[in-house]
Tab-separated table of C-alpha atoms and ligand atoms in Angstrom:
chain	number	residue	atom	x	y	z
V	1	UNK	CA	-22.503	-15.289	-20.281
V	2	UNK	CA	-20.056	-12.782	-21.151
V	3	UNK	CA	-16.255	-12.698	-19.235
V	4	UNK	CA	-13.143	-10.862	-20.392
V	5	UNK	CA	-10.130	-13.124	-20.729
V	6	UNK	CA	-6.563	-11.783	-20.346
V	7	UNK	CA	-4.604	-13.250	-24.048
V	8	UNK	CA	-1.046	-12.583	-23.203
V	9	UNK	CA	0.480	-9.047	-23.140
V	10	UNK	CA	-1.650	-6.480	-23.536
V	11	UNK	CA	-4.265	-8.376	-25.277
V	12	UNK	CA	-7.658	-8.801	-23.249
V	13	UNK	CA	-10.743	-9.863	-25.431
V	14	UNK	CA	-14.512	-10.315	-24.572
V	15	UNK	CA	-16.500	-13.547	-25.356
V	16	UNK	CA	-18.889	-16.192	-24.096
V	17	UNK	CA	-18.107	-18.753	-21.076
V	18	UNK	CA	-20.259	-21.319	-19.623
V	19	UNK	CA	-22.381	-19.815	-16.642
V	20	UNK	CA	-20.512	-21.466	-13.463
V	21	UNK	CA	-22.366	-23.673	-11.512
V	22	UNK	CA	-21.674	-23.248	-7.755
V	23	UNK	CA	-20.105	-26.080	-5.363
V	24	UNK	CA	-21.643	-27.006	-1.726
V	25	UNK	CA	-19.443	-23.929	-0.295
V	26	UNK	CA	-20.035	-21.248	-2.627
V	27	UNK	CA	-22.408	-18.677	-3.672
V	28	UNK	CA	-23.291	-17.515	-7.487
V	29	UNK	CA	-22.884	-14.058	-7.748
V	30	UNK	CA	-24.133	-11.390	-10.390
V	31	UNK	CA	-21.078	-9.107	-10.627
V	32	UNK	CA	-22.220	-5.517	-11.008
V	33	UNK	CA	-19.103	-3.688	-10.509
V	34	UNK	CA	-15.448	-4.289	-11.155
V	35	UNK	CA	-12.516	-1.348	-9.954
V	36	UNK	CA	-9.408	-1.545	-12.434
V	37	UNK	CA	-5.938	-1.116	-10.092
V	38	UNK	CA	-2.280	-0.917	-10.373
V	39	UNK	CA	-2.027	-4.313	-10.238
V	40	UNK	CA	-4.288	-5.107	-13.280
V	41	UNK	CA	-2.335	-2.609	-14.958
V	42	UNK	CA	0.976	-4.949	-14.133
V	43	UNK	CA	-0.946	-7.803	-15.281
V	44	UNK	CA	-2.175	-6.123	-18.909
V	45	UNK	CA	1.838	-5.334	-19.483
V	46	UNK	CA	2.840	-9.072	-18.974
V	47	UNK	CA	4.679	-8.325	-15.582
V	48	UNK	CA	2.734	-11.507	-13.846
V	49	UNK	CA	2.266	-14.255	-16.682
V	50	UNK	CA	4.223	-15.972	-14.261
V	51	UNK	CA	0.844	-16.022	-11.900
V	52	UNK	CA	-2.221	-14.695	-14.741
V	53	UNK	CA	-2.664	-17.982	-16.777
V	54	UNK	CA	-3.442	-17.424	-20.656
V	55	UNK	CA	-7.127	-16.717	-21.221
V	56	UNK	CA	-7.632	-16.264	-17.544
V	57	UNK	CA	-10.372	-13.764	-16.215
V	58	UNK	CA	-8.767	-10.874	-13.625
V	59	UNK	CA	-10.423	-8.722	-11.712
V	60	UNK	CA	-10.229	-8.547	-7.785
V	61	UNK	CA	-11.987	-5.236	-6.829
V	62	UNK	CA	-15.403	-6.926	-6.871
V	63	UNK	CA	-18.927	-5.444	-5.696
V	64	UNK	CA	-22.004	-8.013	-6.668
V	65	UNK	CA	-24.991	-9.596	-5.777
V	66	UNK	CA	-25.771	-12.721	-4.717
V	67	UNK	CA	-27.913	-15.385	-6.924
V	68	UNK	CA	-28.136	-18.139	-5.009
V	69	UNK	CA	-26.522	-19.158	-1.777
V	70	UNK	CA	-26.436	-22.316	0.429
V	71	UNK	CA	-28.687	-22.391	3.194
V	72	UNK	CA	-27.213	-21.052	6.178
V	73	UNK	CA	-24.483	-19.342	4.729
V	74	UNK	CA	-25.930	-16.210	5.854
V	75	UNK	CA	-26.337	-14.870	2.346
V	76	UNK	CA	-29.347	-15.360	-0.146
V	77	UNK	CA	-30.735	-13.798	-3.108
V	78	UNK	CA	-30.302	-10.318	-3.770
V	79	UNK	CA	-27.760	-9.707	-0.898
V	80	UNK	CA	-25.209	-7.083	-2.008
V	81	UNK	CA	-21.439	-8.087	-1.440
V	82	UNK	CA	-17.807	-7.674	-1.808
V	83	UNK	CA	-15.521	-10.398	-2.036
V	84	UNK	CA	-12.401	-10.508	-0.386
V	85	UNK	CA	-10.300	-12.245	-2.993
V	86	UNK	CA	-7.440	-13.822	-0.852
V	87	UNK	CA	-7.258	-17.741	-0.535
V	88	UNK	CA	-4.968	-19.254	2.029
V	89	UNK	CA	-3.552	-22.589	3.305
V	90	UNK	CA	-4.297	-22.372	6.892
V	91	UNK	CA	-1.310	-24.195	7.675
V	92	UNK	CA	1.990	-22.149	7.037
V	93	UNK	CA	4.145	-20.292	9.322
V	94	UNK	CA	2.370	-16.692	7.840
V	95	UNK	CA	-1.230	-18.410	8.503
V	96	UNK	CA	-0.532	-19.158	11.863
V	97	UNK	CA	0.768	-15.915	12.963
V	98	UNK	CA	-2.240	-14.208	12.050
V	99	UNK	CA	-0.892	-12.875	8.928
V	100	UNK	CA	-2.802	-15.334	6.285
V	101	UNK	CA	-3.123	-12.654	3.484
V	102	UNK	CA	0.838	-13.406	3.365
V	103	UNK	CA	0.291	-16.795	2.976
V	104	UNK	CA	3.363	-18.586	1.558
V	105	UNK	CA	0.979	-20.354	-0.681
V	106	UNK	CA	-1.177	-17.103	-1.087
V	107	UNK	CA	-3.618	-17.400	-4.088
V	108	UNK	CA	-5.430	-14.123	-4.973
V	109	UNK	CA	-8.828	-14.510	-6.959
V	110	UNK	CA	-8.195	-12.080	-10.081
V	111	UNK	CA	-4.712	-12.778	-10.220
V	112	UNK	CA	-3.439	-16.651	-9.795
V	113	UNK	CA	-7.352	-17.925	-9.928
V	114	UNK	CA	-10.344	-16.468	-11.825
V	115	UNK	CA	-11.636	-12.933	-10.867
V	116	UNK	CA	-14.447	-10.707	-11.497
V	117	UNK	CA	-14.056	-9.643	-14.843
V	118	UNK	CA	-17.316	-12.074	-15.795
V	119	UNK	CA	-21.235	-11.727	-15.458
V	120	UNK	CA	-21.588	-14.344	-13.209
V	121	UNK	CA	-18.876	-15.545	-10.664
V	122	UNK	CA	-19.241	-18.458	-8.096
V	123	UNK	CA	-17.069	-17.731	-4.527
V	124	UNK	CA	-16.982	-19.489	-1.596
V	125	UNK	CA	-19.467	-17.651	0.907
V	126	UNK	CA	-16.552	-17.452	3.468
V	127	UNK	CA	-14.837	-14.688	1.358
V	128	UNK	CA	-17.981	-12.187	1.053
V	129	UNK	CA	-18.785	-9.567	3.053
V	130	UNK	CA	-22.197	-7.963	3.016
V	131	UNK	CA	-22.297	-4.064	1.882
V	132	UNK	CA	-25.052	-1.882	3.637
V	133	UNK	CA	-27.987	-0.824	1.203
V	134	UNK	CA	-26.955	2.532	1.894
V	135	UNK	CA	-23.654	2.094	0.147
V	136	UNK	CA	-23.972	2.811	-3.547
V	137	UNK	CA	-22.825	0.173	-6.361
V	138	UNK	CA	-19.656	2.566	-7.239
V	139	UNK	CA	-19.070	3.125	-3.569
V	140	UNK	CA	-18.896	-0.447	-2.832
V	141	UNK	CA	-16.370	-0.933	-5.556
V	142	UNK	CA	-13.962	1.165	-4.112
V	143	UNK	CA	-14.042	-0.897	-0.623
V	144	UNK	CA	-11.117	-3.259	-1.425
V	145	UNK	CA	-8.702	-0.294	-2.358
V	146	UNK	CA	-10.173	0.951	1.035
V	147	UNK	CA	-9.453	-2.199	2.845
V	148	UNK	CA	-5.843	-1.677	1.515
V	149	UNK	CA	-5.642	1.821	2.845
V	150	UNK	CA	-6.953	1.128	6.173
V	151	UNK	CA	-4.708	-1.589	6.512
V	152	UNK	CA	-1.420	0.604	5.490
V	153	UNK	CA	-2.696	3.443	8.051
V	154	UNK	CA	-2.798	0.580	10.506
V	155	UNK	CA	0.130	-0.730	10.143
V	156	UNK	CA	2.350	2.685	10.044
V	157	UNK	CA	0.630	3.446	13.201
V	158	UNK	CA	-0.608	6.797	12.199
V	159	UNK	CA	-2.254	9.120	15.433
V	160	UNK	CA	-4.105	11.752	15.732
V	161	UNK	CA	-1.618	14.822	15.840
V	162	UNK	CA	1.025	13.098	13.109
V	163	UNK	CA	2.397	14.745	9.794
V	164	UNK	CA	1.999	12.425	7.253
V	165	UNK	CA	3.102	12.761	3.837
V	166	UNK	CA	2.182	10.399	1.068
V	167	UNK	CA	4.037	10.103	-2.364
V	168	UNK	CA	1.429	9.443	-5.222
V	169	UNK	CA	-1.733	10.512	-5.230
V	170	UNK	CA	-3.986	7.996	-7.099
V	171	UNK	CA	-6.592	5.785	-6.156
V	172	UNK	CA	-4.449	4.272	-3.258
V	173	UNK	CA	-2.657	7.166	-1.968
V	174	UNK	CA	-5.782	9.345	-1.826
V	175	UNK	CA	-7.491	6.475	-0.089
V	176	UNK	CA	-4.515	6.453	3.016
V	177	UNK	CA	-4.546	10.786	2.955
V	178	UNK	CA	-8.143	10.251	3.754
V	179	UNK	CA	-7.931	7.210	6.339
V	180	UNK	CA	-5.226	8.820	7.970
V	181	UNK	CA	-6.918	12.308	7.884
V	182	UNK	CA	-9.712	10.619	9.633
V	183	UNK	CA	-7.327	9.401	12.209
V	184	UNK	CA	-6.668	12.909	13.223
V	185	UNK	CA	-3.425	13.175	11.293
V	186	UNK	CA	-2.107	16.596	9.363
V	187	UNK	CA	-1.864	14.937	5.171
V	188	UNK	CA	-0.230	16.150	2.828
V	189	UNK	CA	0.357	14.570	-0.818
V	190	UNK	CA	2.755	14.788	-3.457
V	191	UNK	CA	1.626	14.277	-7.539
V	192	UNK	CA	2.141	15.433	-10.501
V	193	UNK	CA	-0.808	14.485	-12.710
V	194	UNK	CA	-2.887	17.891	-13.015
V	195	UNK	CA	-6.159	15.807	-12.862
V	196	UNK	CA	-5.247	13.593	-9.637
V	197	UNK	CA	-4.188	17.047	-7.934
V	198	UNK	CA	-7.426	18.750	-8.426
V	199	UNK	CA	-9.460	15.962	-7.284
V	200	UNK	CA	-7.332	15.763	-4.024
V	201	UNK	CA	-7.938	19.404	-3.676
V	202	UNK	CA	-11.968	18.720	-3.634
V	203	UNK	CA	-11.005	16.766	-0.800
V	204	UNK	CA	-9.261	19.625	0.816
V	205	UNK	CA	-6.019	17.813	0.844
V	206	UNK	CA	-2.711	19.722	0.795
V	207	UNK	CA	-0.755	18.892	-2.156
V	208	UNK	CA	2.821	19.237	-3.103
V	209	UNK	CA	3.026	19.850	-6.944
V	210	UNK	CA	5.415	18.768	-9.443
V	211	UNK	CA	7.591	22.135	-9.162
V	212	UNK	CA	8.402	21.577	-5.699
V	213	UNK	CA	11.137	20.157	-3.900
V	214	UNK	CA	9.785	17.899	-1.697
V	215	UNK	CA	12.570	17.650	0.954
V	216	UNK	CA	12.424	21.379	1.452
V	217	UNK	CA	8.560	21.580	1.663
V	218	UNK	CA	8.623	18.936	3.918
V	219	UNK	CA	11.285	20.508	6.227
V	220	UNK	CA	8.967	24.009	6.164
V	221	UNK	CA	5.936	22.155	6.746
V	222	UNK	CA	7.165	20.469	10.228
V	223	UNK	CA	9.804	23.109	11.716
V	224	UNK	CA	13.014	21.077	10.123
V	225	UNK	CA	11.902	18.236	12.098
V	226	UNK	CA	10.735	15.902	9.239
V	227	UNK	CA	7.259	13.801	8.984
V	228	UNK	CA	5.845	11.144	11.447
V	229	UNK	CA	5.305	9.152	8.636
V	230	UNK	CA	5.937	8.605	5.158
V	231	UNK	CA	4.056	6.624	2.679
V	232	UNK	CA	5.727	5.421	-0.824
V	233	UNK	CA	2.863	4.745	-3.273
V	234	UNK	CA	4.096	5.973	-6.432
V	235	UNK	CA	6.213	3.106	-7.626
V	236	UNK	CA	8.400	5.742	-8.856
V	237	UNK	CA	12.597	5.347	-8.243
V	238	UNK	CA	13.180	8.907	-7.595
V	239	UNK	CA	10.066	9.114	-4.893
V	240	UNK	CA	11.747	5.874	-3.412
V	241	UNK	CA	15.157	7.556	-3.314
V	242	UNK	CA	13.521	10.781	-1.483
V	243	UNK	CA	11.031	8.859	0.717
V	244	UNK	CA	13.793	8.588	3.701
V	245	UNK	CA	14.715	12.024	3.554
V	246	UNK	CA	11.515	13.661	4.563
V	247	UNK	CA	10.718	11.592	8.035
V	248	UNK	CA	11.634	12.554	11.267
V	249	UNK	CA	13.788	10.709	14.055
V	250	UNK	CA	12.367	7.625	15.087
V	251	UNK	CA	9.762	8.225	12.419
V	252	UNK	CA	8.368	5.607	9.815
V	253	UNK	CA	8.578	4.891	5.802
V	254	UNK	CA	5.742	2.615	4.636
V	255	UNK	CA	6.535	1.242	1.253
V	256	UNK	CA	2.967	0.375	-0.420
V	257	UNK	CA	3.713	0.535	-4.105
V	258	UNK	CA	4.960	-2.380	-6.189
V	259	UNK	CA	8.426	-1.656	-7.293
V	260	UNK	CA	9.349	-4.610	-9.649
V	261	UNK	CA	13.104	-3.970	-9.428
V	262	UNK	CA	15.322	-3.183	-6.958
V	263	UNK	CA	15.900	0.756	-6.249
V	264	UNK	CA	18.594	2.931	-4.480
V	265	UNK	CA	17.372	4.250	-0.971
V	266	UNK	CA	19.111	6.571	1.323
V	267	UNK	CA	20.146	4.352	3.994
V	268	UNK	CA	22.312	6.626	5.308
V	269	UNK	CA	19.292	8.571	6.664
V	270	UNK	CA	17.828	5.182	7.922
V	271	UNK	CA	20.934	5.141	10.390
V	272	UNK	CA	21.415	8.692	11.125
V	273	UNK	CA	17.772	9.169	12.260
V	274	UNK	CA	17.004	5.283	13.346
V	275	UNK	CA	13.834	5.530	10.966
V	276	UNK	CA	11.613	2.333	10.705
V	277	UNK	CA	10.898	1.029	7.576
V	278	UNK	CA	8.177	-1.326	6.719
V	279	UNK	CA	6.330	-2.823	3.543
V	280	UNK	CA	2.811	-3.049	3.475
V	281	UNK	CA	0.547	-5.175	1.480
V	282	UNK	CA	-3.626	-6.287	0.871
V	283	UNK	CA	-5.628	-6.974	4.153
V	284	UNK	CA	-6.867	-8.684	7.087
V	285	UNK	CA	-10.658	-9.315	7.495
V	286	UNK	CA	-10.845	-6.705	9.957
V	287	UNK	CA	-9.793	-4.022	8.053
V	288	UNK	CA	-12.571	-4.768	5.567
V	289	UNK	CA	-14.987	-4.783	8.206
V	290	UNK	CA	-13.274	-0.981	9.028
V	291	UNK	CA	-13.601	-0.345	4.939
V	292	UNK	CA	-17.285	-1.046	5.377
V	293	UNK	CA	-18.044	1.206	8.142
V	294	UNK	CA	-15.750	4.222	7.169
V	295	UNK	CA	-17.786	3.985	3.749
V	296	UNK	CA	-21.270	3.593	5.213
V	297	UNK	CA	-20.692	6.022	7.566
V	298	UNK	CA	-19.574	8.416	5.013
V	299	UNK	CA	-16.265	9.111	7.149
V	300	UNK	CA	-14.175	8.346	4.014
V	301	UNK	CA	-15.817	10.179	0.913
V	302	UNK	CA	-14.970	7.592	-2.058
V	303	UNK	CA	-17.411	8.918	-4.793
V	304	UNK	CA	-15.220	11.621	-6.110
V	305	UNK	CA	-12.469	9.005	-6.918
V	306	UNK	CA	-14.170	7.374	-9.772
V	307	UNK	CA	-13.928	9.164	-12.642
V	308	UNK	CA	-15.458	6.377	-15.210
V	309	UNK	CA	-17.390	3.457	-15.724
V	310	UNK	CA	-16.779	1.455	-18.633
V	311	UNK	CA	-18.539	-1.477	-20.086
V	312	UNK	CA	-16.745	-5.183	-20.234
V	313	UNK	CA	-15.845	-5.190	-23.674
V	314	UNK	CA	-14.144	-1.774	-23.691
V	315	UNK	CA	-11.494	-3.303	-20.961
V	316	UNK	CA	-8.478	-3.389	-23.334
V	317	UNK	CA	-9.153	0.281	-24.066
V	318	UNK	CA	-9.530	1.377	-20.605
V	319	UNK	CA	-6.291	-0.304	-20.074
V	320	UNK	CA	-4.578	1.454	-22.788
V	321	UNK	CA	-5.972	4.885	-21.282
V	322	UNK	CA	-5.141	4.308	-17.680
V	323	UNK	CA	-1.552	3.388	-18.758
V	324	UNK	CA	-1.024	6.597	-20.556
V	325	UNK	CA	-1.343	8.594	-17.139
V	326	UNK	CA	-3.913	10.905	-18.588
V	327	UNK	CA	-6.807	12.009	-16.999
V	328	UNK	CA	-8.149	9.219	-14.787
V	329	UNK	CA	-8.396	8.128	-11.094
V	330	UNK	CA	-10.507	5.026	-10.680
V	331	UNK	CA	-11.787	3.305	-13.704
V	332	UNK	CA	-14.769	1.025	-12.719
V	333	UNK	CA	-15.979	-1.790	-15.256
V	334	UNK	CA	-19.742	-2.019	-15.311
V	335	UNK	CA	-20.221	-5.231	-16.058
O	1	ZN	ZN1	-6.529	-3.521	-6.406
O	2	ZN	ZN1	-0.608	-20.163	4.477
């Protein structure tokens, strides 16, 4: 079978690998779609070389079809499934608190362990969730980032009537905006990329473009009080510097982006308005179940986010283009 291998900084190759043999608690999947996301771009640039082995198979946003599964597992040949790519120890403090996705020994499939960028993949059946037939293959591949967004919006306790400002209109930022709007919030997205601004427009989302003073805009939008919740989803230090300035008294700042380096934040504003700041990472099982419901019911329209499908062989090129910051939203690898 074919698979894509990470060969060290900025290099992927495609080659042959032996077809995996599933263990007693595993199903064999035929992989159909794998999303490329910001984490994969960090891997591509060598930022996660301490976690991703040379020759490793990445891909944590996987949709596939079951080829074979153990009897009694609830899955059988032809089942359409997505993979919850987290492996936790079940015994540490985080696991005991119900935060197994933050396990102190957490392993992520497609980062620390082999992922979906291969034709066939053996996965523990307890990591699988069934996808309804009404959900298309492309939509199914966006369930993983949607589960992230569902988690982020829940953790920030976004309520109906809230004003929500999302810094960053890439796939995760757009999905946070769509989920928050579905919860009844008034939502705007700060974005600089014209291609992404155009897609946000097709969703009918309020947009704040590159030539706008964001703090001034937020004050005007909220009668000079500030927004209830601001999400930092850009990973850009200038957004981190601004994010606390747009939030109302007792409001919430949610850090979703990966900031690899420490960056300045306006702690005076944190103090003066008694803001709450929290991080938001990954998801729990209930977030996946909610994401599947939101896609299946059409409550969150994900299809316009898929800007392109590429073959496994084009992974290298796809990564380079995504890094270039060009006209790209979600890129899916069609395996
Ligand atoms: Zn991802
Ligand atoms: Zn644990």
